[in-house]
Each structure stands twice: as structure tokens, then as C-alpha cells.
């Protein structure tokens, strides 16, 4: 029996009781969010109509390094956490690599992903503030499912705007949210002003994440007792997701292991930002220097081909402006089944860290992703979400390099979730009908034209 | 923080390395399988065309109490096991019960259920014997998925006969099996003699588990290099599934807990037989006396309304005869979405134990099942398989009795799997279109007419 177990679960008393706020150790803060009307930085109070107060505070707070996790949240975490740190012995053997491959697996819960970590926090604070409910958007459906679970747990209403093409292609995702009593509306819808405007201009629109965000935000700010929740991009979400990295680091420390390379898929950045948090701290404070690699789809390459600029977080231009790597809020990715990685922008924190040289980014094409996903399923017996498979794919590449160089590097990647609701995509891959599109420079240029013109 | 954790995972070195064979401690052995042509007990050798040799041996071996689990199987177990023992604190609180509710959760793997435990064993022995592949049937799809995973792991071909109505209603189940390179055929099919015969008689047949078994067995015995694998009912399957109960008992012992009541859903008996194994040993050897409760659907009530008689294991009457509680191999359960619990018979070991008074059985109607499933999902954040929800439903009933009597009983139930591929059923429940049918005495009588007439 190998000395290092296949799966390491922390015990309940080893689980983190604080989140880690990356910003506290950044030499330069991410640029502030701006009010699009005035071009002036937003205050915490200006966010109160959108987010509940504690979350608005977390969004703006760049100072507090360690944030206590309330007992009411820890209680729910203990129902499905800790997630395992898994040594991919069988994958290593298959690749015939001297590399040691570890992955932190977040898929063992009904939302099927890491999204539940922030959903619980956002629902808890909304309940604490006495709100009636939340609104949100969902694309692939994992975030909507996660928030449905969290709202059911704390007894909150939830209105989900689900990107229309997902709504139609993934009826079972909608059904899961229904079990948790969420109300799910296809977006664009006629229930919001922005939805009606988009439908008037594009009657055949199948929706986009940016558009669903616009609808959810409008619905939240129109009501006294509702607030809006977002599953990625935001600073607060990265704070909540730091639980992933903190657990992973505690487990790696117990095994006396330190990663040479840390790999995460990157859509809005929630998983990557959470996974790398304590190791990025090491980099920022000079205590360690692992390579950190963001992996994005070649079809939606915000870090690798986007611009570092102020942009709206949504298509309807109802949100504040954030400084981030972006393809432009008007960018429409081609048919790409990795539904969770279709967002035009990227977490401002990760954008800043990338811009300042603390991490790398790479992009991979879809057929390669599904090849990696299928191999992984066969060898590690977990059917990964297409999003997660981006990290798998890159981990395999790094392990193959080790095979060539003979180096026994330690690789840690984030396996964010399962692909049980993505079987249409797996079928397309096996049937040879899957798109492998990469946007042309002209397609990117069209997206950049939607960037707001700011006079700062 | 409560003293007993929410989730207890054994460490790798605490995991069982032997299976437990219930038969070794039974005062009377289950009646032997018979050759239907002669009415004589089958020999181990007679099973060799159907099962690989080691499994034929395990099928017939009533003596060996502890069976070493080969290292090649343990290696695969370590990839996804141990499964957690979970204390349902939140459900207890919701029910306001003094009962302590534990469940052993087997759904954290891609097959979505405990079925993988026996699939791995059966694939391993087939590979060891140098076979090319296996054949099997699947109804709800969990067993087929599990065996697909196991065959991909060991590098075996797999031919799955999938009950036609499931094949059509659950395309995503088929897709998952496809990822693992299994070949899936809708049953009844034209590829077997028995399939052609059934189609000639009933051209519109949507299939049944018994029919798919016939086709899989015929295909296996027609080829030198293939054998047949079955996911439940068999003695060998109960042996393999004892890993569930052994892990559960080790974990309960660590917590210094002993169940007053053990509850499992019962279709063919694989989960129930595995979960109760070490506790049934206590009963058989006078070391303990927990109540053991089998829960079956009221729509397919083999233990509670069936006969204890010799019957075919399949509809096509190509298998040996087994003495078991049965509704008759010709019994057709009404539309019942709890797909895994539609089998006409029951494990001969469990049938014998039930007949001899070592366990109880009860049945529940489908609407009650889904009510329990939905409550459980909201409180424990796991969306259960409809099959598993039978055990949840009964556990809730027992916990409510404790609330009335004030007794703090310890309840252990088996949560066999997840319901992610059963969303059509959940939708039917929420839409009010779900059947709650219970067979009439006349319907049962029709099934009993299919029982073989034996002159013994």
C-alpha cells in the first residue's frame, strides 16, 4: 500500500474556520469598481441595493486578511465538506510520468461543483439581514443549482434567470432547481425591462450569461426584500471559495507536499481564485513560488487574448464597471459546451495578479478538453464537468513534460465538478459533431467595440 | 461543535480487506439453485459457462466466512472508497426527534450508487480469467454504468442490454456508458433468440429487467470469451456488497454507536444484504439484536406480498431456478419510476433470512417516497435516487415514532445513490402526474401463474 493515501479527507476539527482575503497581501490593490454614470469609484453603500450589507462590505474590503466564517455557515459546510484531496495514482501510471498529480475534488454535492461554497455564504448573509429572497442568473446550471440548495437550506425565495439555450437544452438542471423550490425563468424574458429590450432587438436571442445577469440585477434592485447573488467574478466569491485552497493546503501540508504547479480552469475565476488563495499568499509574501496556471477555453480567451480594461459585468450594461481582462461585454462565444466558461470577463483580483505577473494563463481547444475528460473518467472513475476538464487537460500536459524531462514535479489541480448534466456535450464529442472553434481576430475586434469609452 | 462529526470517512488502513459471507453463519443455508430441466441442484461447474470460475465458486460457497479481497480490487476501491458514514443532524432537527439518524452514503462515484462495488469485483475476476468481456442488463442504468466503469478500468469489453423504456427515457445514462466504451442495446432486441421470440409475441414490448437478463445470459453463454454479470440478487453480489456494512460497522464502532434499527431499500437485495451483513452476523451469532427492515415499493412487493418459491431469475426462463420471495417471473410492475426496485424476485439469502424471521419487511407507496426524497434533499443537500428514498422514508417514519415515544433510538440506513438521472420522475412528482399504483390481488395472481410447476 502506498504511503500517501488515494484520498485524504480532513477531519471536522481540521477544517478552516476563516476565509483568506487575497487582497490583504497584494502589493497593489485591484482597481476599484466604478459608477458608469459618473466614472467615480463606488462606495460600499452604493452596493447595498444590489448585495446585502455584509457582502457589500466583503466586496470592498481589501484590508481584512482573515475573515471569520460564521457558525451558521460552518454548520452547512459540515454537511457536505470537507472535499477530498485525491492523489491520481492511476492517471500517473497511465501517463507513465514521474510527476505526482493531486486534485482537489469539489463535485461530491448535489450542485455538482464548488459553487455551493459561495452560495451558502451569500444565502446565509441574506437570511441574516432578514431578506425574503435572492435573484441570480445561471448558465450551465451549476450555480443556479447551488444557490437553490442554499436558499432551501436557509428558507429563502430564489428567482433564477437561466440562459435560454441552457434552459431548453438542460431541462433536468431546471428540474433539480425545482426540487429545491427555486423559480426558474428563461432569459431573455419579458419580466424585466432589459429582457424586453433585448428581445425587441433580437427576437431569436438564445440568451447569454451577461444578459441573464442584467435581468437578475434589475429584478433584485426593483425590490426592497431581494438582493442579487453572483457565482463568480466578484471579490466576495473569491473570498468564500478560499475554503478550497485552505483545505487543499492543510491536506498537502499533512502529506508534507508542496505543489510546483497549481492549475485551475478559469471562467469568471471563482474556482481558480479559491484554489490558489493560500499558495498565492506564499508568492505574495515570498514564502513560496509555485507556478500558477489559469486554463481557459480557446473559444472564450479573456486572459490570453482579451484586454485589461474597464468593462460592464453584464450585457445590458446595468452593473458597475470593473477593471478586468475582458473580451468586451458584447462578445458572444461560439457554440461551446463548456457552459461555465463562456463569460466575457474575469475576476478583477485574478486579472490584476495576472497583469502583475503572479500567474500564467493558457487556453485549450474543446476537442482536446473532451479527450482529456474521457481519459480521466476511465482512469479515475469520475466523469468530470467540461469546465473542470480544462484543468485536467493542462495537468496531463505538464505531467507529460515531466515524463520527457524526468522531473518528479508535484502538480495540484482543481476538479471543480461532475459532468452528469453535460452528456449532450459528451455525446457530441463521441459523435464527432463537436465544435472546435477559436474566434478570429475579427470576431474579437467586434467584441472589443462593446467596451465602454471612459474619460478617466 | 458536536462531538460526533457530520461525516466520518475511514482512513485507507481502516478499510476492510476481506468480504464477509453471511451464509457461513446462517443456521440453515438458502435452498440450492436448481437446473430447470432436471430439477436437480446445480454444481459449481454447471455455472462456468455463465460466470467466471471464481465467481461461480463464490456463488456456491456457503462455508468460507471471510473472503480475502484481492489487491487488484482493493486498488480500485481506494480510488473512490471509503464512502462516508453521515450523521443526519439537520434531518433530526427538522423532524424534532430524539432519534440519532446515520446513513451510509454510496452515491459519491460516477455510477451514482453502490453498484460499483460488485461491478469491480466481477470485472476483476473476468480479467483475471483472461476473458474478453462481459454482458449484462440494466434497468434504471446504475448497474450498467457501474459495470461500464469497471470494465473500462480493467480493459474489458462490455455489452449492455438496457430495458427499452429506460433506453428511450434515459438517453444520458446510455451516454455515460458510452464514455466508458460500453456497447448498449435496447432490450428486447433482435440480436438474441429470446429477444426475437419476445418481440414476435409482443412487438410493442418496452422491455423488462427479466427480459434483458435473458438476452444478456444468452449472449454470454453463446461465446467462449464472454461471461455474464448481474448487479443484484446473487450470493456473490451480497458478498461483494458486504464492504458497505463492514465499513459502516467499523465507523459506528469508532463512534461507539450500535444501531437499534437498520433500514435498507430492497429490489434484488444487493444494497440491503451488503449493509446489514455484519449486524446480521451479530444476530445470527447472538451478539446483537438490531431490528433489520427491508423497504420495498408497494408497486413491486416481493417480500411483503410475494411467495417463497422456486422461480426463474428472468422472464425468458433461460436462467437456473432460485428459491426466493417472488411475484412470479411474469409479473409486470405498473409504471414506477423507482427503476431499480422493479425486479420480480429477491436475493435467496435475504429471502431465507426473512422467511426464518431474522428481518422485517415493509412497503411504501411512491408519492410518499418522493415526499421523503424532497425533504431529504432540502435538509441534507443530497438529491437521492428514488430507490434510496425508500430507506429515507422508513427512517423518517421510525424517527417520528421516537418523537412520540421519546426514545433516542439509533437508526442506520443505506443511502445507495443519487437521483441525477431520475429528474423525469422528480418532475412527475412535482407536477402531480406520478403514479401511486399498488397491484390488486388479481394482478398479483396473474404474476403467480408464471411460477414454474416443479415436481420435487
mmCIF file with all atom_site columns, C-alpha atoms in Angstrom, chain A residues 245-380:
data_model
loop_
_atom_site.group_PDB
_atom_site.id
_atom_site.type_symbol
_atom_site.label_atom_id
_atom_site.label_alt_id
_atom_site.label_comp_id
_atom_site.label_asym_id
_atom_site.label_entity_id
_atom_site.label_seq_id
_atom_site.pdbx_PDB_ins_code
_atom_site.Cartn_x
_atom_site.Cartn_y
_atom_site.Cartn_z
_atom_site.occupancy
_atom_site.B_iso_or_equiv
_atom_site.pdbx_formal_charge
_atom_site.auth_seq_id
_atom_site.auth_comp_id
_atom_site.auth_asym_id
_atom_site.auth_atom_id
_atom_site.pdbx_PDB_model_num
ATOM 1   C CA . UNK A 1 245 ? -7.384  26.251 -1.268  1.00 0.00 ? 245 UNK A CA 1
ATOM 2   C CA . UNK A 1 246 ? -7.189  26.396 2.513   1.00 0.00 ? 246 UNK A CA 1
ATOM 3   C CA . UNK A 1 247 ? -8.437  22.810 2.806   1.00 0.00 ? 247 UNK A CA 1
ATOM 4   C CA . UNK A 1 248 ? -6.130  21.718 -0.001  1.00 0.00 ? 248 UNK A CA 1
ATOM 5   C CA . UNK A 1 249 ? -3.100  23.336 1.602   1.00 0.00 ? 249 UNK A CA 1
ATOM 6   C CA . UNK A 1 250 ? -3.871  21.859 5.033   1.00 0.00 ? 250 UNK A CA 1
ATOM 7   C CA . UNK A 1 251 ? -4.124  18.426 3.411   1.00 0.00 ? 251 UNK A CA 1
ATOM 8   C CA . UNK A 1 252 ? -0.973  18.891 1.324   1.00 0.00 ? 252 UNK A CA 1
ATOM 9   C CA . UNK A 1 253 ? 0.879   20.072 4.442   1.00 0.00 ? 253 UNK A CA 1
ATOM 10  C CA . UNK A 1 254 ? -0.249  16.930 6.294   1.00 0.00 ? 254 UNK A CA 1
ATOM 11  C CA . UNK A 1 255 ? 1.294   14.909 3.457   1.00 0.00 ? 255 UNK A CA 1
ATOM 12  C CA . UNK A 1 256 ? 4.396   17.091 3.565   1.00 0.00 ? 256 UNK A CA 1
ATOM 13  C CA . UNK A 1 257 ? 3.805   18.051 -0.063  1.00 0.00 ? 257 UNK A CA 1
ATOM 14  C CA . UNK A 1 258 ? 4.143   21.419 -1.757  1.00 0.00 ? 258 UNK A CA 1
ATOM 15  C CA . UNK A 1 259 ? 2.942   21.916 -5.325  1.00 0.00 ? 259 UNK A CA 1
ATOM 16  C CA . UNK A 1 260 ? 5.356   23.025 -8.012  1.00 0.00 ? 260 UNK A CA 1
ATOM 17  C CA . UNK A 1 261 ? 2.440   23.774 -10.319 1.00 0.00 ? 261 UNK A CA 1
ATOM 18  C CA . UNK A 1 262 ? -1.158  24.710 -9.447  1.00 0.00 ? 262 UNK A CA 1
ATOM 19  C CA . UNK A 1 263 ? -3.730  24.514 -12.227 1.00 0.00 ? 263 UNK A CA 1
ATOM 20  C CA . UNK A 1 264 ? -7.319  25.678 -12.355 1.00 0.00 ? 264 UNK A CA 1
ATOM 21  C CA . UNK A 1 265 ? -9.918  26.246 -15.027 1.00 0.00 ? 265 UNK A CA 1
ATOM 22  C CA . UNK A 1 266 ? -10.875 29.894 -15.382 1.00 0.00 ? 266 UNK A CA 1
ATOM 23  C CA . UNK A 1 267 ? -14.237 31.269 -16.461 1.00 0.00 ? 267 UNK A CA 1
ATOM 24  C CA . UNK A 1 268 ? -15.071 34.068 -14.058 1.00 0.00 ? 268 UNK A CA 1
ATOM 25  C CA . UNK A 1 269 ? -12.319 32.884 -11.721 1.00 0.00 ? 269 UNK A CA 1
ATOM 26  C CA . UNK A 1 270 ? -14.227 31.557 -8.704  1.00 0.00 ? 270 UNK A CA 1
ATOM 27  C CA . UNK A 1 271 ? -12.589 28.154 -8.570  1.00 0.00 ? 271 UNK A CA 1
ATOM 28  C CA . UNK A 1 272 ? -9.117  29.271 -9.594  1.00 0.00 ? 272 UNK A CA 1
ATOM 29  C CA . UNK A 1 273 ? -9.119  32.178 -7.147  1.00 0.00 ? 273 UNK A CA 1
ATOM 30  C CA . UNK A 1 274 ? -10.245 29.893 -4.335  1.00 0.00 ? 274 UNK A CA 1
ATOM 31  C CA . UNK A 1 275 ? -7.860  27.057 -5.083  1.00 0.00 ? 275 UNK A CA 1
ATOM 32  C CA . UNK A 1 276 ? -4.745  29.169 -5.345  1.00 0.00 ? 276 UNK A CA 1
ATOM 33  C CA . UNK A 1 277 ? -5.506  31.539 -2.449  1.00 0.00 ? 277 UNK A CA 1
ATOM 34  C CA . UNK A 1 278 ? -3.052  30.265 0.220   1.00 0.00 ? 278 UNK A CA 1
ATOM 35  C CA . UNK A 1 279 ? -0.355  29.472 -2.334  1.00 0.00 ? 279 UNK A CA 1
ATOM 36  C CA . UNK A 1 280 ? -0.699  32.868 -3.968  1.00 0.00 ? 280 UNK A CA 1
ATOM 37  C CA . UNK A 1 281 ? -0.244  34.244 -0.463  1.00 0.00 ? 281 UNK A CA 1
ATOM 38  C CA . UNK A 1 282 ? 3.075   32.397 -0.329  1.00 0.00 ? 282 UNK A CA 1
ATOM 39  C CA . UNK A 1 283 ? 4.072   34.027 -3.597  1.00 0.00 ? 283 UNK A CA 1
ATOM 40  C CA . UNK A 1 284 ? 2.964   37.483 -2.496  1.00 0.00 ? 284 UNK A CA 1
ATOM 41  C CA . UNK A 1 285 ? 4.802   37.183 0.817   1.00 0.00 ? 285 UNK A CA 1
ATOM 42  C CA . UNK A 1 286 ? 7.910   35.493 -0.548  1.00 0.00 ? 286 UNK A CA 1
ATOM 43  C CA . UNK A 1 287 ? 7.305   32.179 1.239   1.00 0.00 ? 287 UNK A CA 1
ATOM 44  C CA . UNK A 1 288 ? 6.939   30.036 -1.861  1.00 0.00 ? 288 UNK A CA 1
ATOM 45  C CA . UNK A 1 289 ? 6.963   30.298 -5.593  1.00 0.00 ? 289 UNK A CA 1
ATOM 46  C CA . UNK A 1 290 ? 4.727   27.708 -7.266  1.00 0.00 ? 290 UNK A CA 1
ATOM 47  C CA . UNK A 1 291 ? 3.749   28.191 -10.896 1.00 0.00 ? 291 UNK A CA 1
ATOM 48  C CA . UNK A 1 292 ? 0.079   29.094 -11.081 1.00 0.00 ? 292 UNK A CA 1
ATOM 49  C CA . UNK A 1 293 ? -1.679  28.358 -14.358 1.00 0.00 ? 293 UNK A CA 1
ATOM 50  C CA . UNK A 1 294 ? -5.148  29.533 -15.405 1.00 0.00 ? 294 UNK A CA 1
ATOM 51  C CA . UNK A 1 295 ? -6.698  27.423 -18.168 1.00 0.00 ? 295 UNK A CA 1
ATOM 52  C CA . UNK A 1 296 ? -9.413  28.934 -20.315 1.00 0.00 ? 296 UNK A CA 1
ATOM 53  C CA . UNK A 1 297 ? -11.249 27.723 -23.404 1.00 0.00 ? 297 UNK A CA 1
ATOM 54  C CA . UNK A 1 298 ? -9.726  28.832 -26.693 1.00 0.00 ? 298 UNK A CA 1
ATOM 55  C CA . UNK A 1 299 ? -13.278 29.811 -27.659 1.00 0.00 ? 299 UNK A CA 1
ATOM 56  C CA . UNK A 1 300 ? -13.551 32.419 -24.870 1.00 0.00 ? 300 UNK A CA 1
ATOM 57  C CA . UNK A 1 301 ? -9.984  33.533 -24.134 1.00 0.00 ? 301 UNK A CA 1
ATOM 58  C CA . UNK A 1 302 ? -10.335 36.543 -21.844 1.00 0.00 ? 302 UNK A CA 1
ATOM 59  C CA . UNK A 1 303 ? -6.904  36.274 -20.201 1.00 0.00 ? 303 UNK A CA 1
ATOM 60  C CA . UNK A 1 304 ? -4.894  35.125 -23.185 1.00 0.00 ? 304 UNK A CA 1
ATOM 61  C CA . UNK A 1 305 ? -6.452  37.324 -25.868 1.00 0.00 ? 305 UNK A CA 1
ATOM 62  C CA . UNK A 1 306 ? -8.570  39.882 -24.016 1.00 0.00 ? 306 UNK A CA 1
ATOM 63  C CA . UNK A 1 307 ? -7.823  43.447 -22.952 1.00 0.00 ? 307 UNK A CA 1
ATOM 64  C CA . UNK A 1 308 ? -7.165  44.679 -19.422 1.00 0.00 ? 308 UNK A CA 1
ATOM 65  C CA . UNK A 1 309 ? -9.784  47.395 -19.303 1.00 0.00 ? 309 UNK A CA 1
ATOM 66  C CA . UNK A 1 310 ? -12.853 48.707 -17.526 1.00 0.00 ? 310 UNK A CA 1
ATOM 67  C CA . UNK A 1 311 ? -15.984 46.935 -18.702 1.00 0.00 ? 311 UNK A CA 1
ATOM 68  C CA . UNK A 1 312 ? -19.520 46.196 -17.666 1.00 0.00 ? 312 UNK A CA 1
ATOM 69  C CA . UNK A 1 313 ? -20.053 42.864 -15.934 1.00 0.00 ? 313 UNK A CA 1
ATOM 70  C CA . UNK A 1 314 ? -23.200 42.271 -17.992 1.00 0.00 ? 314 UNK A CA 1
ATOM 71  C CA . UNK A 1 315 ? -24.569 42.681 -21.476 1.00 0.00 ? 315 UNK A CA 1
ATOM 72  C CA . UNK A 1 316 ? -27.404 45.014 -20.543 1.00 0.00 ? 316 UNK A CA 1
ATOM 73  C CA . UNK A 1 317 ? -24.931 47.489 -19.003 1.00 0.00 ? 317 UNK A CA 1
ATOM 74  C CA . UNK A 1 318 ? -26.825 47.775 -15.735 1.00 0.00 ? 318 UNK A CA 1
ATOM 75  C CA . UNK A 1 319 ? -23.907 46.763 -13.476 1.00 0.00 ? 319 UNK A CA 1
ATOM 76  C CA . UNK A 1 320 ? -20.957 48.787 -12.225 1.00 0.00 ? 320 UNK A CA 1
ATOM 77  C CA . UNK A 1 321 ? -17.756 48.837 -14.261 1.00 0.00 ? 321 UNK A CA 1
ATOM 78  C CA . UNK A 1 322 ? -14.903 46.553 -13.269 1.00 0.00 ? 322 UNK A CA 1
ATOM 79  C CA . UNK A 1 323 ? -11.275 46.658 -14.396 1.00 0.00 ? 323 UNK A CA 1
ATOM 80  C CA . UNK A 1 324 ? -10.568 43.195 -15.721 1.00 0.00 ? 324 UNK A CA 1
ATOM 81  C CA . UNK A 1 325 ? -9.358  41.132 -18.613 1.00 0.00 ? 325 UNK A CA 1
ATOM 82  C CA . UNK A 1 326 ? -12.316 41.168 -20.951 1.00 0.00 ? 326 UNK A CA 1
ATOM 83  C CA . UNK A 1 327 ? -13.363 40.299 -24.455 1.00 0.00 ? 327 UNK A CA 1
ATOM 84  C CA . UNK A 1 328 ? -15.939 43.082 -24.285 1.00 0.00 ? 328 UNK A CA 1
ATOM 85  C CA . UNK A 1 329 ? -19.425 42.708 -22.812 1.00 0.00 ? 329 UNK A CA 1
ATOM 86  C CA . UNK A 1 330 ? -20.782 42.273 -26.344 1.00 0.00 ? 330 UNK A CA 1
ATOM 87  C CA . UNK A 1 331 ? -18.546 39.293 -27.126 1.00 0.00 ? 331 UNK A CA 1
ATOM 88  C CA . UNK A 1 332 ? -20.529 36.177 -27.999 1.00 0.00 ? 332 UNK A CA 1
ATOM 89  C CA . UNK A 1 333 ? -18.572 32.935 -27.734 1.00 0.00 ? 333 UNK A CA 1
ATOM 90  C CA . UNK A 1 334 ? -19.242 30.323 -30.389 1.00 0.00 ? 334 UNK A CA 1
ATOM 91  C CA . UNK A 1 335 ? -21.133 27.154 -29.552 1.00 0.00 ? 335 UNK A CA 1
ATOM 92  C CA . UNK A 1 336 ? -19.090 25.805 -26.685 1.00 0.00 ? 336 UNK A CA 1
ATOM 93  C CA . UNK A 1 337 ? -20.426 23.159 -24.391 1.00 0.00 ? 337 UNK A CA 1
ATOM 94  C CA . UNK A 1 338 ? -18.155 24.082 -21.509 1.00 0.00 ? 338 UNK A CA 1
ATOM 95  C CA . UNK A 1 339 ? -21.052 26.239 -20.406 1.00 0.00 ? 339 UNK A CA 1
ATOM 96  C CA . UNK A 1 340 ? -19.458 27.665 -17.296 1.00 0.00 ? 340 UNK A CA 1
ATOM 97  C CA . UNK A 1 341 ? -16.511 29.190 -19.099 1.00 0.00 ? 341 UNK A CA 1
ATOM 98  C CA . UNK A 1 342 ? -18.353 31.455 -21.530 1.00 0.00 ? 342 UNK A CA 1
ATOM 99  C CA . UNK A 1 343 ? -18.097 34.697 -19.582 1.00 0.00 ? 343 UNK A CA 1
ATOM 100 C CA . UNK A 1 344 ? -16.599 37.700 -21.349 1.00 0.00 ? 344 UNK A CA 1
ATOM 101 C CA . UNK A 1 345 ? -14.625 38.945 -18.340 1.00 0.00 ? 345 UNK A CA 1
ATOM 102 C CA . UNK A 1 346 ? -12.518 37.669 -15.454 1.00 0.00 ? 346 UNK A CA 1
ATOM 103 C CA . UNK A 1 347 ? -12.286 38.255 -11.721 1.00 0.00 ? 347 UNK A CA 1
ATOM 104 C CA . UNK A 1 348 ? -10.680 41.694 -11.127 1.00 0.00 ? 348 UNK A CA 1
ATOM 105 C CA . UNK A 1 349 ? -8.438  40.188 -8.445  1.00 0.00 ? 349 UNK A CA 1
ATOM 106 C CA . UNK A 1 350 ? -7.137  37.486 -10.767 1.00 0.00 ? 350 UNK A CA 1
ATOM 107 C CA . UNK A 1 351 ? -6.883  39.984 -13.621 1.00 0.00 ? 351 UNK A CA 1
ATOM 108 C CA . UNK A 1 352 ? -4.664  42.206 -11.509 1.00 0.00 ? 352 UNK A CA 1
ATOM 109 C CA . UNK A 1 353 ? -2.489  39.298 -10.339 1.00 0.00 ? 353 UNK A CA 1
ATOM 110 C CA . UNK A 1 354 ? -2.124  38.092 -13.901 1.00 0.00 ? 354 UNK A CA 1
ATOM 111 C CA . UNK A 1 355 ? -1.352  41.584 -15.128 1.00 0.00 ? 355 UNK A CA 1
ATOM 112 C CA . UNK A 1 356 ? 1.299   41.958 -12.430 1.00 0.00 ? 356 UNK A CA 1
ATOM 113 C CA . UNK A 1 357 ? 2.975   38.685 -13.395 1.00 0.00 ? 357 UNK A CA 1
ATOM 114 C CA . UNK A 1 358 ? 1.963   36.442 -10.475 1.00 0.00 ? 358 UNK A CA 1
ATOM 115 C CA . UNK A 1 359 ? 0.306   33.813 -12.637 1.00 0.00 ? 359 UNK A CA 1
ATOM 116 C CA . UNK A 1 360 ? 0.263   32.373 -16.132 1.00 0.00 ? 360 UNK A CA 1
ATOM 117 C CA . UNK A 1 361 ? -2.631  31.683 -18.466 1.00 0.00 ? 361 UNK A CA 1
ATOM 118 C CA . UNK A 1 362 ? -3.140  29.281 -21.312 1.00 0.00 ? 362 UNK A CA 1
ATOM 119 C CA . UNK A 1 363 ? -6.041  28.244 -23.485 1.00 0.00 ? 363 UNK A CA 1
ATOM 120 C CA . UNK A 1 364 ? -7.103  24.865 -24.872 1.00 0.00 ? 364 UNK A CA 1
ATOM 121 C CA . UNK A 1 365 ? -9.447  23.834 -27.617 1.00 0.00 ? 365 UNK A CA 1
ATOM 122 C CA . UNK A 1 366 ? -12.571 21.874 -26.953 1.00 0.00 ? 366 UNK A CA 1
ATOM 123 C CA . UNK A 1 367 ? -11.749 18.538 -28.606 1.00 0.00 ? 367 UNK A CA 1
ATOM 124 C CA . UNK A 1 368 ? -8.585  18.326 -26.553 1.00 0.00 ? 368 UNK A CA 1
ATOM 125 C CA . UNK A 1 369 ? -10.633 19.037 -23.430 1.00 0.00 ? 369 UNK A CA 1
ATOM 126 C CA . UNK A 1 370 ? -13.004 16.162 -24.053 1.00 0.00 ? 370 UNK A CA 1
ATOM 127 C CA . UNK A 1 371 ? -10.177 13.809 -24.912 1.00 0.00 ? 371 UNK A CA 1
ATOM 128 C CA . UNK A 1 372 ? -8.678  14.567 -21.504 1.00 0.00 ? 372 UNK A CA 1
ATOM 129 C CA . UNK A 1 373 ? -12.076 14.287 -19.819 1.00 0.00 ? 373 UNK A CA 1
ATOM 130 C CA . UNK A 1 374 ? -12.713 10.854 -21.288 1.00 0.00 ? 374 UNK A CA 1
ATOM 131 C CA . UNK A 1 375 ? -9.296  9.525  -20.318 1.00 0.00 ? 375 UNK A CA 1
ATOM 132 C CA . UNK A 1 376 ? -9.730  10.881 -16.822 1.00 0.00 ? 376 UNK A CA 1
ATOM 133 C CA . UNK A 1 377 ? -13.167 9.288  -16.441 1.00 0.00 ? 377 UNK A CA 1
ATOM 134 C CA . UNK A 1 378 ? -11.792 5.896  -17.397 1.00 0.00 ? 378 UNK A CA 1
ATOM 135 C CA . UNK A 1 379 ? -8.771  6.073  -15.143 1.00 0.00 ? 379 UNK A CA 1
ATOM 136 C CA . UNK A 1 380 ? -10.020 7.959  -12.105 1.00 0.00 ? 380 UNK A CA 1
#
